[in-house]
């Protein structure tokens, strides 16, 4: 099987659902922009060199429905010859898209592909616009449909993750993200056009463009301040808005090519996908997913936790992130985990997250001059995913 080389990986900023700077920018506009930007930022690459695009989206309906992968490719200005598909593995959709795009190269089915992710949680809310659980099945297996926040409470209760530890973890995430923003360390971000509709004197509305340069959910916090917030999902619980991931709008894209095509076009590889693993777990504690997915990926790659230089573990909730870190024996490597903050500060745009974290992981590997990086997340419905990337 051939190696799949990454030649570009970038993301938009992440902006808060409804209250953020992308709240009037449609998801197709976000993902088509970052797909086009990824090509434009890659020397010697032209849109016609691409063969296929996989776009991850957790709730592919309404404005991000139909076949977003194909629509976004056309909106990005790619020629008719570039095919596209939309991929849904909930929170791992963006990572799944990269894995599928890479597998096409590895199998020799394509020479250059793109794996991307997109989610506008402003336009399409958590759960979609019309959730319809199966009436009989939901009586026997209701945990398949329960709130993700309840699963976070379950993890905290079953595995003794305290409110104090969750709030400290969340505050640390915010502080790391603020430092990275203020020091220009989010090098994977491409300043992104956003739109707003402004009423004119004659009563009509004009669509105006402005540029978003930074994630807009980062905020100052302290464990003491977060400790004053009320719980959200259980009256006597420990999960709050402050120690949970932010619901967010964003997009990201990664370009993958074979070695032969890199040599032919003069493309410069920055990394390669080493392996990708998914696992299932109990639905009512879906947050434990990385605890099982990361060891599986490491075993597939013949590596150990000591070999990894950068961990990007999605902070769906502080409770589940803390549990996974503890169970994996990663507490000694906190300086390698989410070094510029995680989803608590930067947001979790569902289907975009895996693609977003890939761009962040590769940028951070370069910053620390590391070799191996892991991207991992828990997944709604009871799953975990993990990918290992090698910087080249």
XYZ file of C-alpha atoms in Angstrom:
392
model
C 0.000 0.000 0.000
C 1.297 3.449 -0.934
C 2.011 6.277 1.482
C -0.481 9.151 1.564
C 1.363 12.450 1.919
C -0.233 15.614 3.254
C 0.867 18.690 1.323
C -1.434 21.258 2.952
C -3.666 21.511 6.013
C -5.479 24.692 7.015
C -8.562 25.883 8.855
C -10.829 28.867 9.296
C -11.166 30.434 12.717
C -13.838 28.879 14.901
C -16.671 31.244 15.778
C -19.384 30.894 18.373
C -22.767 29.535 17.381
C -25.334 32.306 16.826
C -23.323 34.915 18.744
C -20.116 34.626 16.714
C -18.731 36.306 13.649
C -19.871 33.564 11.243
C -23.500 33.694 12.341
C -24.655 35.063 8.971
C -22.118 33.157 6.858
C -23.486 30.009 5.280
C -21.579 26.737 5.738
C -21.018 26.321 1.988
C -19.250 29.679 1.981
C -16.972 28.657 4.831
C -15.922 25.277 3.476
C -15.605 26.331 -0.168
C -13.355 29.208 0.900
C -10.998 27.033 2.939
C -10.908 24.374 0.205
C -9.935 27.000 -2.360
C -7.429 28.559 0.057
C -5.795 25.178 0.663
C -5.129 24.806 -3.055
C -3.947 28.391 -3.474
C -1.503 28.049 -0.563
C 0.083 24.936 -2.085
C 2.832 25.829 -4.605
C 2.519 24.121 -8.005
C -0.961 22.765 -7.265
C -3.964 23.683 -9.405
C -7.642 22.816 -8.842
C -7.654 20.525 -11.875
C -5.030 18.339 -10.207
C -7.574 17.271 -7.561
C -9.589 14.137 -8.211
C -11.924 13.765 -5.256
C -13.082 15.699 -2.179
C -14.480 14.180 1.013
C -16.207 16.645 3.358
C -17.121 15.682 6.918
C -20.373 17.065 8.298
C -22.215 15.802 11.378
C -25.652 17.104 10.434
C -25.718 17.268 6.626
C -29.093 18.896 6.129
C -30.637 22.266 5.274
C -27.904 24.780 4.315
C -25.247 22.076 4.637
C -27.395 19.360 3.121
C -27.783 17.701 -0.290
C -24.161 16.751 -1.116
C -22.047 19.424 0.537
C -18.840 17.795 -0.729
C -19.820 18.299 -4.355
C -21.484 21.687 -3.895
C -18.502 23.099 -2.000
C -16.075 21.825 -4.644
C -18.000 23.671 -7.341
C -18.353 26.822 -5.218
C -14.581 26.705 -4.660
C -14.119 26.948 -8.425
C -12.910 23.386 -8.906
C -13.597 21.936 -12.357
C -16.388 19.455 -13.106
C -13.854 16.619 -13.065
C -13.381 16.929 -9.286
C -15.880 14.629 -7.580
C -17.139 15.095 -4.034
C -18.889 13.271 -1.205
C -20.180 14.065 2.263
C -19.119 11.920 5.231
C -20.823 11.572 8.605
C -19.249 9.995 11.678
C -20.586 12.704 13.973
C -17.691 14.261 15.912
C -15.062 12.387 13.864
C -16.539 13.290 10.472
C -13.658 15.579 9.485
C -11.060 12.996 10.504
C -13.004 10.265 8.727
C -13.020 12.421 5.589
C -9.230 12.772 5.734
C -8.823 9.037 6.325
C -11.080 8.173 3.390
C -9.363 10.688 1.121
C -5.986 9.281 2.166
C -7.123 5.703 1.617
C -7.963 6.497 -2.008
C -4.358 7.561 -2.495
C -3.015 4.601 -0.529
C -5.010 2.143 -2.636
C -3.980 3.776 -5.900
C -7.519 4.868 -6.749
C -6.584 8.559 -6.781
C -3.379 10.603 -6.952
C -4.503 13.825 -5.249
C -7.492 14.137 -2.928
C -8.840 16.472 -0.289
C -10.297 15.667 3.121
C -12.254 18.500 4.695
C -14.765 19.228 7.416
C -17.514 21.761 7.927
C -20.193 22.555 10.461
C -22.351 25.589 11.002
C -24.056 25.037 14.316
C -25.734 28.387 13.811
C -27.589 27.235 10.704
C -28.091 23.586 11.720
C -28.423 23.034 15.486
C -27.184 20.090 17.522
C -29.413 17.149 16.681
C -30.540 18.656 13.413
C -33.734 20.519 12.640
C -36.098 17.559 12.947
C -34.703 14.737 15.097
C -36.889 11.638 15.001
C -35.702 8.819 17.297
C -37.180 5.417 16.514
C -40.218 5.075 18.833
C -39.809 1.440 19.876
C -36.008 1.315 19.910
C -35.778 4.481 21.980
C -37.774 2.727 24.718
C -35.366 -0.209 24.968
C -32.107 1.650 24.196
C -32.689 5.312 25.092
C -28.982 5.943 25.653
C -28.519 6.094 21.867
C -30.439 9.353 21.908
C -29.520 10.998 25.201
C -27.853 14.376 25.523
C -24.080 14.412 25.179
C -24.026 16.463 28.362
C -25.611 13.597 30.282
C -22.886 11.269 28.996
C -20.319 13.750 30.337
C -22.051 13.649 33.729
C -21.973 9.857 33.588
C -18.215 9.859 32.992
C -17.637 12.312 35.829
C -19.754 10.252 38.245
C -18.548 6.780 37.265
C -14.862 7.641 37.174
C -14.601 10.226 39.967
C -13.721 13.310 37.946
C -14.350 16.221 40.301
C -15.911 19.579 39.472
C -12.721 21.273 40.670
C -10.561 19.252 38.268
C -12.927 19.978 35.391
C -12.907 23.712 36.040
C -9.118 23.837 36.339
C -8.760 21.898 33.088
C -11.150 24.311 31.379
C -9.377 27.390 32.699
C -6.030 26.015 31.540
C -7.470 25.432 28.062
C -8.609 29.051 27.842
C -5.249 30.353 29.074
C -3.283 28.266 26.555
C -5.533 29.403 23.710
C -5.252 33.070 24.680
C -1.443 32.848 24.791
C -1.351 31.156 21.395
C -3.656 33.757 19.838
C -1.728 36.683 21.299
C 1.597 35.245 20.107
C 0.477 34.342 16.592
C 0.876 30.590 17.111
C -2.263 29.473 15.276
C -0.349 29.335 12.014
C -2.857 26.917 10.495
C -5.590 29.587 10.414
C -6.381 31.344 7.136
C -8.108 34.736 7.626
C -11.599 34.039 6.367
C -14.272 36.238 4.766
C -17.531 36.423 6.679
C -20.770 38.140 5.793
C -23.416 40.202 7.491
C -26.650 41.686 6.205
C -26.997 45.407 6.862
C -30.273 47.259 6.456
C -30.076 50.202 4.066
C -31.851 53.540 4.239
C -34.405 52.416 1.673
C -35.342 49.343 3.687
C -33.390 46.851 1.595
C -30.598 44.671 2.965
C -27.016 44.617 1.695
C -24.663 41.657 2.099
C -21.351 43.021 3.386
C -18.054 41.166 3.726
C -15.484 41.380 6.520
C -12.478 39.272 7.498
C -12.239 37.042 10.578
C -8.679 36.365 11.723
C -9.059 34.702 15.129
C -11.152 32.159 17.020
C -13.761 34.274 18.763
C -14.679 32.037 21.693
C -11.489 32.437 23.737
C -12.180 34.144 27.049
C -10.421 34.805 30.320
C -11.384 32.500 33.132
C -10.196 31.153 36.458
C -11.122 27.912 38.209
C -12.767 30.012 40.909
C -14.839 31.928 38.378
C -15.873 28.811 36.543
C -16.787 27.231 39.855
C -19.609 29.755 40.236
C -21.409 28.619 37.078
C -24.544 26.554 37.423
C -24.602 23.018 36.101
C -26.436 22.506 32.824
C -27.415 18.856 32.520
C -28.007 17.656 36.096
C -29.136 19.543 39.176
C -26.415 18.054 41.364
C -23.946 17.510 38.557
C -20.575 18.994 37.670
C -20.772 19.751 33.943
C -21.276 23.415 33.073
C -21.095 25.619 30.015
C -17.650 26.672 31.216
C -16.124 23.188 31.299
C -17.774 21.958 28.094
C -16.808 22.535 24.475
C -18.290 25.513 22.710
C -20.811 25.015 19.921
C -19.080 26.557 16.947
C -19.055 27.318 13.217
C -15.970 26.522 11.118
C -14.306 24.605 8.311
C -10.938 23.021 7.522
C -9.238 21.265 4.620
C -6.288 18.916 4.076
C -4.755 17.998 0.701
C -3.312 14.513 0.232
C -1.130 13.249 -2.624
C 0.862 10.214 -3.666
C 4.660 10.355 -3.684
C 4.621 9.968 -7.448
C 2.368 12.992 -7.864
C 4.410 15.023 -5.375
C 7.525 14.298 -7.446
C 5.778 15.032 -10.736
C 4.292 18.378 -9.680
C 6.985 19.478 -7.247
C 4.697 19.331 -4.217
C 6.350 19.409 -0.790
C 4.990 16.852 1.700
C 4.593 18.074 5.264
C 3.323 14.849 6.850
C 1.790 11.486 6.136
C -1.093 9.582 7.636
C 0.363 6.604 9.500
C -2.849 4.945 10.685
C -6.463 5.529 11.639
C -8.541 3.634 14.190
C -12.138 3.683 15.350
C -13.749 1.856 18.265
C -17.168 1.471 19.820
C -17.989 1.998 23.482
C -21.048 2.391 25.679
C -23.355 5.039 24.291
C -24.144 6.546 27.664
C -20.459 7.276 28.322
C -19.388 8.092 24.788
C -16.662 10.428 26.100
C -14.390 7.518 26.986
C -13.826 6.794 23.268
C -10.244 8.153 22.993
C -9.172 5.936 25.894
C -9.725 2.946 23.581
C -9.078 4.462 20.152
C -5.616 5.833 20.960
C -4.163 2.476 22.136
C -5.637 0.772 19.066
C -4.006 3.317 16.735
C -0.686 3.045 18.578
C -0.750 -0.742 18.298
C -1.494 -0.553 14.578
C 1.441 1.815 14.104
C 3.843 -0.076 16.354
C 4.258 2.972 18.611
C 3.763 3.816 22.285
C 2.542 6.908 24.108
C 6.193 7.833 24.655
C 6.745 8.189 20.898
C 4.101 10.885 20.431
C 5.189 14.534 20.386
C 1.792 16.230 20.042
C -1.627 15.099 21.235
C -4.765 16.836 20.014
C -7.501 15.249 22.126
C -10.832 16.918 21.518
C -12.217 18.522 24.658
C -15.869 17.666 24.129
C -16.147 17.942 27.901
C -13.485 18.400 30.546
C -14.754 15.328 32.386
C -14.147 12.936 29.508
C -10.849 14.504 28.442
C -9.494 14.220 32.001
C -10.657 10.606 32.285
C -8.999 9.608 29.002
C -5.734 11.361 29.884
C -5.636 9.620 33.272
C -6.495 6.164 31.951
C -3.911 6.394 29.162
C -1.154 7.409 31.579
C -0.711 10.737 29.805
C -0.621 12.983 32.867
C 3.170 13.039 32.619
C 2.805 14.485 29.113
C 0.439 17.388 29.778
C 2.940 19.672 28.025
C 2.233 17.722 24.816
C -1.574 17.704 25.036
C -3.595 20.463 23.391
C -0.641 22.804 23.746
C -2.606 25.780 22.402
C -5.886 24.962 24.102
C -8.728 22.754 23.005
C -12.421 22.775 22.204
C -13.398 24.301 25.546
C -11.675 27.489 24.389
C -11.641 27.084 20.614
C -14.912 25.305 19.945
C -16.120 21.959 18.651
C -17.720 22.465 15.227
C -18.802 18.813 15.144
C -18.153 17.546 11.604
C -15.278 20.001 11.141
C -13.415 19.097 14.334
C -11.333 16.188 13.013
C -10.171 18.234 10.017
C -9.561 21.262 12.226
C -7.513 19.299 14.755
C -5.462 17.743 11.959
C -4.426 21.206 10.760
C -3.633 22.214 14.341
C -1.709 19.010 15.055
C 0.522 19.408 12.002
C 1.183 23.086 12.768
C 2.069 22.215 16.357
C 4.348 19.360 15.283
C 6.277 21.856 13.190
C 6.425 24.333 16.078
C 7.941 21.800 18.492
C 10.012 20.062 15.796
C 8.225 16.819 16.603
C 7.752 13.668 14.549
C 4.485 11.984 15.561
C 1.124 13.521 16.402
C -2.220 12.041 17.411
C -5.663 13.462 16.718
C -8.422 11.813 18.737
C -11.979 12.431 19.837
C -15.029 10.833 21.373
C -18.064 10.432 19.138
C -21.777 10.717 19.811
C -23.530 7.358 19.897
C -20.628 5.704 21.694
C -17.413 5.662 19.661
C -13.859 6.938 19.596
C -11.450 7.712 16.762
C -7.721 8.334 16.570
C -5.308 9.063 13.739
C -1.516 9.171 13.885
C 0.389 11.557 11.630
C 4.119 11.578 10.957
C 5.818 14.854 10.115
C 8.192 14.584 7.150
